[in-house]
Amino acid sequence: MENGAAPTAPAVIVAIDGPSGTGKSSTSKAVAAQLGLSYLDTGAQYRAITWWMVNNGIDTGDPHAVAAAAGKPEILSGTDPAGPAITVDGVDVAGPIRTQEVTSKVSAVSAVPEVRTRITELQRTIAAAAPHGIVVEGRDIGTTVLPDADLKIFLTASAEARAARRSGELKGADVNVTREALIKRDAADSSRKASPLAKADDAVEVDTTDLTLAQVIECVVTLVEEKRAGK
Ligand SMILES: Nc1ncnc2c1ncn2[C@@H]1O[C@H](COP(=O)(O)OP(=O)(O)O)[C@@H](O)[C@H]1O
Ligand SMILES: Nc1ccn([C@@H]2O[C@H](COP(=O)(O)OP(=O)(O)O)[C@@H](O)[C@H]2O)c(=O)n1
């Protein structure tokens, strides 16, 4: 099978977690496209709700205010790996959710339990509806959102490699500033009470520090194909 899922291939649910810059989005999109699966970027959903809070004057540093507003925005996520769309109340926010302001506030918003309950429910509904299966990437997919996933991957990489990758994207960004911001966000995501960033006990850990993106994709595709063959 070269491209797309064979009509008889069983649906497969893949959870890909890990800290920032380990390659979750690039790997997940490519694996989903190659195997004919749907794709869900859960970080984009947390960014979208954060964008809405900022746009509506909610103090993102006040967990009570964030909790009270958590049910208000309507967040819709597309699942096409070739063009994953995200809208809030009908507005395309694919660009605005990537600003520095949203990036600096997203950890505080996503630590609020009411936000997580709402977004987790959306994620489970989307995963259940995927016809051939789905690759879902985030921080708590293997541990909390989809604990029965067929395959769980936990990507890691050194802080240096991750910072170099991220500052390559943010043209002109100082690599040391990027590294500190990334470490701070990972610490916040790992230490929160409500479903923190964590490796599930049954996840396969892949250290991508010295691997090319193509090598990581190949590794994950092989693991998915092995799972499918055994189903
Ligand atoms: N193994 C790798 N080697 C080099 N660059 C990579 C690798 N994996 C991802 N990248 C690049 O690093 C950046 C961050 O990757 P991304 O997939 O967005 O990470 P994450 O979703 O984990 O934050 C992207 O520019 C991507 O192309
Ligand atoms: N499953 C998830 C996914 C993201 N998040 C939050 O959303 C933020 C942005 O996620 P992202 O995947 O877009 O982050 P990067 O791609 O910038 O690393 C994370 O830093 C977490 O605070 C989460 O709490 N749980």
PDB file of C-alpha atoms and ligand atoms in Angstrom:
ATOM      1  CA  MET A   1       0.000   0.000   0.000  1.00  0.00           C
ATOM      2  CA  GLU A   2       1.646   3.237  -1.061  1.00  0.00           C
ATOM      3  CA  ASN A   3      -0.854   6.044  -0.555  1.00  0.00           C
ATOM      4  CA  GLY A   4      -4.082   6.131   1.412  1.00  0.00           C
ATOM      5  CA  ALA A   5      -5.762   3.457   3.478  1.00  0.00           C
ATOM      6  CA  ALA A   6      -6.768   0.181   1.856  1.00  0.00           C
ATOM      7  CA  PRO A   7     -10.575  -0.091   1.959  1.00  0.00           C
ATOM      8  CA  THR A   8     -10.329  -3.044   4.338  1.00  0.00           C
ATOM      9  CA  ALA A   9      -7.756  -1.559   6.710  1.00  0.00           C
ATOM     10  CA  PRO A  10      -9.165  -1.390  10.244  1.00  0.00           C
ATOM     11  CA  ALA A  11      -9.559   2.077  11.763  1.00  0.00           C
ATOM     12  CA  VAL A  12      -6.593   2.947  13.911  1.00  0.00           C
ATOM     13  CA  ILE A  13      -6.285   5.571  16.653  1.00  0.00           C
ATOM     14  CA  VAL A  14      -2.800   7.031  17.145  1.00  0.00           C
ATOM     15  CA  ALA A  15      -1.895   9.354  20.039  1.00  0.00           C
ATOM     16  CA  ILE A  16       1.247  11.491  19.665  1.00  0.00           C
ATOM     17  CA  ASP A  17       2.339  13.515  22.698  1.00  0.00           C
ATOM     18  CA  GLY A  18       5.435  15.406  23.754  1.00  0.00           C
ATOM     19  CA  PRO A  19       6.829  18.839  24.582  1.00  0.00           C
ATOM     20  CA  SER A  20       7.056  21.799  22.224  1.00  0.00           C
ATOM     21  CA  GLY A  21       9.243  21.474  19.133  1.00  0.00           C
ATOM     22  CA  THR A  22       9.703  17.710  19.250  1.00  0.00           C
ATOM     23  CA  GLY A  23       8.015  17.383  15.840  1.00  0.00           C
ATOM     24  CA  LYS A  24       4.483  16.341  16.824  1.00  0.00           C
ATOM     25  CA  SER A  25       2.601  18.457  14.255  1.00  0.00           C
ATOM     26  CA  SER A  26       4.903  17.812  11.295  1.00  0.00           C
ATOM     27  CA  THR A  27       5.102  14.092  12.035  1.00  0.00           C
ATOM     28  CA  SER A  28       1.379  13.652  12.737  1.00  0.00           C
ATOM     29  CA  LYS A  29       0.295  15.458   9.561  1.00  0.00           C
ATOM     30  CA  ALA A  30       2.678  13.479   7.377  1.00  0.00           C
ATOM     31  CA  VAL A  31       1.786  10.113   8.935  1.00  0.00           C
ATOM     32  CA  ALA A  32      -1.952  10.813   8.625  1.00  0.00           C
ATOM     33  CA  ALA A  33      -1.586  11.932   4.987  1.00  0.00           C
ATOM     34  CA  GLN A  34       0.536   8.916   4.078  1.00  0.00           C
ATOM     35  CA  LEU A  35      -1.825   6.404   5.701  1.00  0.00           C
ATOM     36  CA  GLY A  36      -5.153   8.023   4.761  1.00  0.00           C
ATOM     37  CA  LEU A  37      -6.055   8.903   8.354  1.00  0.00           C
ATOM     38  CA  SER A  38      -7.659  12.018   9.830  1.00  0.00           C
ATOM     39  CA  TYR A  39      -5.539  14.441  11.850  1.00  0.00           C
ATOM     40  CA  LEU A  40      -6.264  16.545  14.924  1.00  0.00           C
ATOM     41  CA  ASP A  41      -4.005  19.285  16.334  1.00  0.00           C
ATOM     42  CA  THR A  42      -5.255  19.636  19.931  1.00  0.00           C
ATOM     43  CA  GLY A  43      -2.781  22.444  20.667  1.00  0.00           C
ATOM     44  CA  ALA A  44      -4.612  24.518  18.034  1.00  0.00           C
ATOM     45  CA  GLN A  45      -7.847  24.039  20.006  1.00  0.00           C
ATOM     46  CA  TYR A  46      -6.245  25.296  23.234  1.00  0.00           C
ATOM     47  CA  ARG A  47      -4.743  28.173  21.292  1.00  0.00           C
ATOM     48  CA  ALA A  48      -8.177  28.947  19.764  1.00  0.00           C
ATOM     49  CA  ILE A  49      -9.927  29.168  23.136  1.00  0.00           C
ATOM     50  CA  THR A  50      -7.044  31.329  24.417  1.00  0.00           C
ATOM     51  CA  TRP A  51      -7.384  33.619  21.383  1.00  0.00           C
ATOM     52  CA  TRP A  52     -11.118  33.986  22.134  1.00  0.00           C
ATOM     53  CA  MET A  53     -10.429  34.839  25.811  1.00  0.00           C
ATOM     54  CA  VAL A  54      -7.903  37.531  24.816  1.00  0.00           C
ATOM     55  CA  ASN A  55     -10.254  38.932  22.149  1.00  0.00           C
ATOM     56  CA  ASN A  56     -13.136  39.127  24.596  1.00  0.00           C
ATOM     57  CA  GLY A  57     -11.237  40.879  27.353  1.00  0.00           C
ATOM     58  CA  ILE A  58     -11.116  37.902  29.718  1.00  0.00           C
ATOM     59  CA  ASP A  59      -8.188  38.069  32.164  1.00  0.00           C
ATOM     60  CA  THR A  60      -6.291  34.882  31.255  1.00  0.00           C
ATOM     61  CA  GLY A  61      -4.412  35.110  34.565  1.00  0.00           C
ATOM     62  CA  ASP A  62      -7.685  34.660  36.480  1.00  0.00           C
ATOM     63  CA  PRO A  63      -8.707  30.970  36.466  1.00  0.00           C
ATOM     64  CA  HIS A  64     -12.225  31.818  37.736  1.00  0.00           C
ATOM     65  CA  ALA A  65     -12.861  34.233  34.875  1.00  0.00           C
ATOM     66  CA  VAL A  66     -11.492  31.702  32.357  1.00  0.00           C
ATOM     67  CA  ALA A  67     -13.624  28.893  33.846  1.00  0.00           C
ATOM     68  CA  ALA A  68     -16.781  31.026  33.709  1.00  0.00           C
ATOM     69  CA  ALA A  69     -16.215  31.782  30.001  1.00  0.00           C
ATOM     70  CA  ALA A  70     -14.986  28.321  28.953  1.00  0.00           C
ATOM     71  CA  GLY A  71     -18.339  27.194  27.525  1.00  0.00           C
ATOM     72  CA  LYS A  72     -18.936  30.270  25.372  1.00  0.00           C
ATOM     73  CA  PRO A  73     -16.823  30.013  22.193  1.00  0.00           C
ATOM     74  CA  GLU A  74     -17.756  27.520  19.493  1.00  0.00           C
ATOM     75  CA  ILE A  75     -14.574  25.825  18.299  1.00  0.00           C
ATOM     76  CA  LEU A  76     -14.570  23.786  15.088  1.00  0.00           C
ATOM     77  CA  SER A  77     -11.547  21.766  13.964  1.00  0.00           C
ATOM     78  CA  GLY A  78     -11.024  20.335  10.493  1.00  0.00           C
ATOM     79  CA  THR A  79      -9.274  16.969  10.308  1.00  0.00           C
ATOM     80  CA  ASP A  80      -7.713  17.034   6.828  1.00  0.00           C
ATOM     81  CA  PRO A  81      -3.937  16.626   7.289  1.00  0.00           C
ATOM     82  CA  ALA A  82      -3.372  18.563   4.050  1.00  0.00           C
ATOM     83  CA  GLY A  83      -5.130  21.661   5.425  1.00  0.00           C
ATOM     84  CA  PRO A  84      -6.173  21.471   9.065  1.00  0.00           C
ATOM     85  CA  ALA A  85      -8.714  24.285   9.566  1.00  0.00           C
ATOM     86  CA  ILE A  86      -9.717  25.880  12.868  1.00  0.00           C
ATOM     87  CA  THR A  87     -12.533  28.365  13.461  1.00  0.00           C
ATOM     88  CA  VAL A  88     -13.927  30.117  16.544  1.00  0.00           C
ATOM     89  CA  ASP A  89     -17.533  31.313  16.241  1.00  0.00           C
ATOM     90  CA  GLY A  90     -17.141  30.964  12.471  1.00  0.00           C
ATOM     91  CA  VAL A  91     -13.917  33.034  12.261  1.00  0.00           C
ATOM     92  CA  ASP A  92     -10.844  31.415  10.683  1.00  0.00           C
ATOM     93  CA  VAL A  93      -8.169  31.716  13.393  1.00  0.00           C
ATOM     94  CA  ALA A  94      -5.409  29.542  11.879  1.00  0.00           C
ATOM     95  CA  GLY A  95      -3.096  32.607  11.713  1.00  0.00           C
ATOM     96  CA  PRO A  96      -4.065  34.584  14.865  1.00  0.00           C
ATOM     97  CA  ILE A  97      -3.634  31.576  17.201  1.00  0.00           C
ATOM     98  CA  ARG A  98       0.126  31.514  16.439  1.00  0.00           C
ATOM     99  CA  THR A  99       0.932  35.013  17.775  1.00  0.00           C
ATOM    100  CA  GLN A 100       3.397  35.499  20.643  1.00  0.00           C
ATOM    101  CA  GLU A 101       0.568  36.841  22.795  1.00  0.00           C
ATOM    102  CA  VAL A 102      -1.480  33.637  22.454  1.00  0.00           C
ATOM    103  CA  THR A 103       1.640  31.462  22.873  1.00  0.00           C
ATOM    104  CA  SER A 104       2.521  33.211  26.123  1.00  0.00           C
ATOM    105  CA  LYS A 105      -1.011  32.826  27.565  1.00  0.00           C
ATOM    106  CA  VAL A 106      -2.066  29.383  26.353  1.00  0.00           C
ATOM    107  CA  SER A 107      -0.523  27.399  29.260  1.00  0.00           C
ATOM    108  CA  ALA A 108      -2.508  29.368  31.869  1.00  0.00           C
ATOM    109  CA  VAL A 109      -5.782  28.928  29.980  1.00  0.00           C
ATOM    110  CA  SER A 110      -5.240  25.234  29.282  1.00  0.00           C
ATOM    111  CA  ALA A 111      -4.515  24.549  32.981  1.00  0.00           C
ATOM    112  CA  VAL A 112      -8.116  25.457  33.897  1.00  0.00           C
ATOM    113  CA  PRO A 113     -10.114  22.231  34.452  1.00  0.00           C
ATOM    114  CA  GLU A 114     -13.334  23.616  32.865  1.00  0.00           C
ATOM    115  CA  VAL A 115     -11.374  24.393  29.688  1.00  0.00           C
ATOM    116  CA  ARG A 116      -9.872  20.900  29.588  1.00  0.00           C
ATOM    117  CA  THR A 117     -13.219  19.165  30.147  1.00  0.00           C
ATOM    118  CA  ARG A 118     -14.792  21.119  27.288  1.00  0.00           C
ATOM    119  CA  ILE A 119     -11.916  20.576  24.832  1.00  0.00           C
ATOM    120  CA  THR A 120     -11.426  16.909  25.784  1.00  0.00           C
ATOM    121  CA  GLU A 121     -15.084  16.234  24.983  1.00  0.00           C
ATOM    122  CA  LEU A 122     -14.650  17.835  21.540  1.00  0.00           C
ATOM    123  CA  GLN A 123     -11.520  15.754  20.907  1.00  0.00           C
ATOM    124  CA  ARG A 124     -13.211  12.459  21.785  1.00  0.00           C
ATOM    125  CA  THR A 125     -16.192  13.267  19.530  1.00  0.00           C
ATOM    126  CA  ILE A 126     -13.877  14.074  16.609  1.00  0.00           C
ATOM    127  CA  ALA A 127     -11.784  10.920  17.122  1.00  0.00           C
ATOM    128  CA  ALA A 128     -14.874   8.693  17.304  1.00  0.00           C
ATOM    129  CA  ALA A 129     -16.185  10.108  14.018  1.00  0.00           C
ATOM    130  CA  ALA A 130     -12.990   9.558  11.954  1.00  0.00           C
ATOM    131  CA  PRO A 131     -13.855   6.959   9.293  1.00  0.00           C
ATOM    132  CA  HIS A 132     -10.414   5.326   8.870  1.00  0.00           C
ATOM    133  CA  GLY A 133      -8.943   6.378  12.190  1.00  0.00           C
ATOM    134  CA  ILE A 134      -7.005   9.430  13.270  1.00  0.00           C
ATOM    135  CA  VAL A 135      -3.674  10.768  14.451  1.00  0.00           C
ATOM    136  CA  VAL A 136      -4.267  13.046  17.453  1.00  0.00           C
ATOM    137  CA  GLU A 137      -1.362  15.108  18.757  1.00  0.00           C
ATOM    138  CA  GLY A 138      -1.001  17.026  22.008  1.00  0.00           C
ATOM    139  CA  ARG A 139       0.171  16.700  25.593  1.00  0.00           C
ATOM    140  CA  ASP A 140      -2.354  14.393  27.302  1.00  0.00           C
ATOM    141  CA  ILE A 141      -3.798  12.328  24.468  1.00  0.00           C
ATOM    142  CA  GLY A 142      -2.294   8.981  25.503  1.00  0.00           C
ATOM    143  CA  THR A 143      -2.865   9.554  29.238  1.00  0.00           C
ATOM    144  CA  THR A 144      -6.299  11.208  29.372  1.00  0.00           C
ATOM    145  CA  VAL A 145      -8.089  11.943  26.107  1.00  0.00           C
ATOM    146  CA  LEU A 146      -7.707   8.569  24.372  1.00  0.00           C
ATOM    147  CA  PRO A 147      -6.268   6.126  26.935  1.00  0.00           C
ATOM    148  CA  ASP A 148      -7.401   3.194  24.722  1.00  0.00           C
ATOM    149  CA  ALA A 149      -5.555   4.432  21.616  1.00  0.00           C
ATOM    150  CA  ASP A 150      -4.133   1.618  19.457  1.00  0.00           C
ATOM    151  CA  LEU A 151      -0.706   3.222  19.431  1.00  0.00           C
ATOM    152  CA  LYS A 152       0.838   5.851  21.691  1.00  0.00           C
ATOM    153  CA  ILE A 153       4.017   7.713  20.790  1.00  0.00           C
ATOM    154  CA  PHE A 154       5.881  10.142  23.047  1.00  0.00           C
ATOM    155  CA  LEU A 155       8.308  12.373  21.145  1.00  0.00           C
ATOM    156  CA  THR A 156      11.239  14.002  22.919  1.00  0.00           C
ATOM    157  CA  ALA A 157      14.288  16.068  21.864  1.00  0.00           C
ATOM    158  CA  SER A 158      16.919  18.142  23.640  1.00  0.00           C
ATOM    159  CA  ALA A 159      15.955  21.715  24.556  1.00  0.00           C
ATOM    160  CA  GLU A 160      18.744  22.920  22.220  1.00  0.00           C
ATOM    161  CA  ALA A 161      17.371  21.028  19.210  1.00  0.00           C
ATOM    162  CA  ARG A 162      13.830  22.161  19.935  1.00  0.00           C
ATOM    163  CA  ALA A 163      14.828  25.798  20.342  1.00  0.00           C
ATOM    164  CA  ALA A 164      16.855  25.706  17.116  1.00  0.00           C
ATOM    165  CA  ARG A 165      13.849  24.276  15.246  1.00  0.00           C
ATOM    166  CA  ARG A 166      11.434  26.845  16.677  1.00  0.00           C
ATOM    167  CA  SER A 167      13.671  29.856  16.097  1.00  0.00           C
ATOM    168  CA  GLY A 168      14.147  28.644  12.533  1.00  0.00           C
ATOM    169  CA  GLU A 169      10.371  29.059  12.129  1.00  0.00           C
ATOM    170  CA  LEU A 170      10.182  32.435  13.903  1.00  0.00           C
ATOM    171  CA  LYS A 171      12.528  34.242  11.561  1.00  0.00           C
ATOM    172  CA  GLY A 172      15.032  36.419  13.399  1.00  0.00           C
ATOM    173  CA  ALA A 173      14.107  35.094  16.858  1.00  0.00           C
ATOM    174  CA  ASP A 174      16.987  34.802  19.312  1.00  0.00           C
ATOM    175  CA  VAL A 175      17.593  31.116  19.973  1.00  0.00           C
ATOM    176  CA  ASN A 176      18.277  31.669  23.703  1.00  0.00           C
ATOM    177  CA  VAL A 177      15.068  33.641  24.217  1.00  0.00           C
ATOM    178  CA  THR A 178      13.139  30.957  22.313  1.00  0.00           C
ATOM    179  CA  ARG A 179      14.776  28.228  24.408  1.00  0.00           C
ATOM    180  CA  GLU A 180      13.851  29.917  27.721  1.00  0.00           C
ATOM    181  CA  ALA A 181      10.238  30.523  26.609  1.00  0.00           C
ATOM    182  CA  LEU A 182       9.918  26.907  25.492  1.00  0.00           C
ATOM    183  CA  ILE A 183      11.340  25.535  28.762  1.00  0.00           C
ATOM    184  CA  LYS A 184       8.998  27.778  30.764  1.00  0.00           C
ATOM    185  CA  ARG A 185       5.917  26.608  28.792  1.00  0.00           C
ATOM    186  CA  ASP A 186       6.902  22.924  29.127  1.00  0.00           C
ATOM    187  CA  ALA A 187       7.371  23.352  32.892  1.00  0.00           C
ATOM    188  CA  ALA A 188       3.916  24.935  33.220  1.00  0.00           C
ATOM    189  CA  ASP A 189       2.325  22.219  31.053  1.00  0.00           C
ATOM    190  CA  SER A 190       4.074  19.416  33.011  1.00  0.00           C
ATOM    191  CA  SER A 191       3.317  20.723  36.489  1.00  0.00           C
ATOM    192  CA  ARG A 192      -0.377  21.608  36.229  1.00  0.00           C
ATOM    193  CA  LYS A 193      -2.852  19.470  38.175  1.00  0.00           C
ATOM    194  CA  ALA A 194      -5.352  18.808  35.356  1.00  0.00           C
ATOM    195  CA  SER A 195      -3.965  16.227  32.887  1.00  0.00           C
ATOM    196  CA  PRO A 196      -0.384  17.487  32.609  1.00  0.00           C
ATOM    197  CA  LEU A 197       2.029  16.820  29.769  1.00  0.00           C
ATOM    198  CA  ALA A 198       3.149  13.249  30.495  1.00  0.00           C
ATOM    199  CA  LYS A 199       4.218  10.033  28.805  1.00  0.00           C
ATOM    200  CA  ALA A 200       1.671   7.234  29.129  1.00  0.00           C
ATOM    201  CA  ASP A 201       3.137   4.046  30.623  1.00  0.00           C
ATOM    202  CA  ASP A 202       2.417   2.162  27.394  1.00  0.00           C
ATOM    203  CA  ALA A 203       3.732   4.852  25.007  1.00  0.00           C
ATOM    204  CA  VAL A 204       6.714   4.262  22.714  1.00  0.00           C
ATOM    205  CA  GLU A 205       9.292   7.000  23.348  1.00  0.00           C
ATOM    206  CA  VAL A 206      11.140   8.350  20.302  1.00  0.00           C
ATOM    207  CA  ASP A 207      14.029  10.782  20.877  1.00  0.00           C
ATOM    208  CA  THR A 208      14.108  12.937  17.726  1.00  0.00           C
ATOM    209  CA  THR A 209      17.202  15.018  18.646  1.00  0.00           C
ATOM    210  CA  ASP A 210      19.438  13.347  16.072  1.00  0.00           C
ATOM    211  CA  LEU A 211      16.785  12.152  13.634  1.00  0.00           C
ATOM    212  CA  THR A 212      15.631  13.960  10.507  1.00  0.00           C
ATOM    213  CA  LEU A 213      11.908  14.627  10.196  1.00  0.00           C
ATOM    214  CA  ALA A 214      11.780  12.009   7.416  1.00  0.00           C
ATOM    215  CA  GLN A 215      13.290   9.419   9.765  1.00  0.00           C
ATOM    216  CA  VAL A 216      10.758  10.191  12.509  1.00  0.00           C
ATOM    217  CA  ILE A 217       7.878   9.917  10.019  1.00  0.00           C
ATOM    218  CA  GLU A 218       9.185   6.597   8.724  1.00  0.00           C
ATOM    219  CA  CYS A 219       9.540   5.263  12.270  1.00  0.00           C
ATOM    220  CA  VAL A 220       5.957   6.192  13.203  1.00  0.00           C
ATOM    221  CA  VAL A 221       4.484   4.902   9.904  1.00  0.00           C
ATOM    222  CA  THR A 222       6.197   1.545  10.542  1.00  0.00           C
ATOM    223  CA  LEU A 223       4.789   1.379  14.084  1.00  0.00           C
ATOM    224  CA  VAL A 224       1.252   2.148  12.818  1.00  0.00           C
ATOM    225  CA  GLU A 225       1.514  -0.452  10.059  1.00  0.00           C
ATOM    226  CA  GLU A 226       2.688  -3.071  12.551  1.00  0.00           C
ATOM    227  CA  LYS A 227      -0.305  -2.264  14.790  1.00  0.00           C
ATOM    228  CA  ARG A 228      -2.696  -2.491  11.859  1.00  0.00           C
ATOM    229  CA  ALA A 229      -1.247  -5.805  10.747  1.00  0.00           C
ATOM    230  CA  GLY A 230      -1.818  -7.200  14.231  1.00  0.00           C
ATOM    231  CA  LYS A 231      -5.433  -6.008  14.486  1.00  0.00           C
TER     232      LYS A 231
HETATM  233  N1  LIG B   1      13.399  15.621  13.400  1.00  0.00           N
HETATM  234  C1  LIG B   1      13.422  16.918  13.022  1.00  0.00           C
HETATM  235  N2  LIG B   1      14.556  17.470  12.598  1.00  0.00           N
HETATM  236  C2  LIG B   1      14.616  18.773  12.247  1.00  0.00           C
HETATM  237  N3  LIG B   1      13.579  19.614  12.260  1.00  0.00           N
HETATM  238  C3  LIG B   1      12.401  19.115  12.670  1.00  0.00           C
HETATM  239  C4  LIG B   1      12.262  17.753  13.067  1.00  0.00           C
HETATM  240  N4  LIG B   1      10.976  17.555  13.442  1.00  0.00           N
HETATM  241  C5  LIG B   1      10.349  18.730  13.272  1.00  0.00           C
HETATM  242  N5  LIG B   1      11.194  19.674  12.799  1.00  0.00           N
HETATM  243  C6  LIG B   1      10.890  21.093  12.542  1.00  0.00           C
HETATM  244  O1  LIG B   1      10.788  21.711  13.825  1.00  0.00           O
HETATM  245  C7  LIG B   1       9.729  22.661  13.845  1.00  0.00           C
HETATM  246  C8  LIG B   1       8.742  22.304  14.954  1.00  0.00           C
HETATM  247  O2  LIG B   1       8.095  21.087  14.614  1.00  0.00           O
HETATM  248  P1  LIG B   1       6.592  20.812  15.007  1.00  0.00           P
HETATM  249  O3  LIG B   1       6.144  19.629  14.244  1.00  0.00           O
HETATM  250  O4  LIG B   1       5.753  22.055  14.884  1.00  0.00           O
HETATM  251  O5  LIG B   1       6.754  20.455  16.573  1.00  0.00           O
HETATM  252  P2  LIG B   1       5.685  20.350  17.732  1.00  0.00           P
HETATM  253  O6  LIG B   1       4.340  20.139  17.089  1.00  0.00           O
HETATM  254  O7  LIG B   1       6.118  19.193  18.569  1.00  0.00           O
HETATM  255  O8  LIG B   1       5.755  21.642  18.483  1.00  0.00           O
HETATM  256  C9  LIG B   1       9.124  22.646  12.438  1.00  0.00           C
HETATM  257  O9  LIG B   1       9.687  23.709  11.717  1.00  0.00           O
HETATM  258  C10 LIG B   1       9.552  21.317  11.867  1.00  0.00           C
HETATM  259  O10 LIG B   1       9.684  21.347  10.471  1.00  0.00           O
HETATM  260  N1  LIG B   2      -3.377  18.171  24.456  1.00  0.00           N
HETATM  261  C1  LIG B   2      -2.911  19.405  24.696  1.00  0.00           C
HETATM  262  C2  LIG B   2      -2.358  20.173  23.662  1.00  0.00           C
HETATM  263  C3  LIG B   2      -1.911  21.453  23.934  1.00  0.00           C
HETATM  264  N2  LIG B   2      -2.043  21.954  25.189  1.00  0.00           N
HETATM  265  C4  LIG B   2      -1.682  23.341  25.517  1.00  0.00           C
HETATM  266  O1  LIG B   2      -1.634  24.113  24.341  1.00  0.00           O
HETATM  267  C5  LIG B   2      -0.361  24.735  24.196  1.00  0.00           C
HETATM  268  C6  LIG B   2      -0.045  24.908  22.724  1.00  0.00           C
HETATM  269  O2  LIG B   2       0.125  23.625  22.146  1.00  0.00           O
HETATM  270  P1  LIG B   2       0.833  23.462  20.727  1.00  0.00           P
HETATM  271  O3  LIG B   2       0.822  22.014  20.432  1.00  0.00           O
HETATM  272  O4  LIG B   2       0.225  24.384  19.736  1.00  0.00           O
HETATM  273  O5  LIG B   2       2.271  23.957  21.073  1.00  0.00           O
HETATM  274  P2  LIG B   2       3.557  24.066  20.159  1.00  0.00           P
HETATM  275  O6  LIG B   2       3.277  23.404  18.859  1.00  0.00           O
HETATM  276  O7  LIG B   2       3.849  25.506  20.075  1.00  0.00           O
HETATM  277  O8  LIG B   2       4.546  23.346  20.964  1.00  0.00           O
HETATM  278  C7  LIG B   2       0.587  23.880  25.031  1.00  0.00           C
HETATM  279  O9  LIG B   2       1.726  24.596  25.475  1.00  0.00           O
HETATM  280  C8  LIG B   2      -0.319  23.458  26.186  1.00  0.00           C
HETATM  281  O10 LIG B   2      -0.401  24.486  27.164  1.00  0.00           O
HETATM  282  C9  LIG B   2      -2.566  21.171  26.200  1.00  0.00           C
HETATM  283  O11 LIG B   2      -2.651  21.616  27.340  1.00  0.00           O
HETATM  284  N3  LIG B   2      -2.997  19.905  25.942  1.00  0.00           N
END
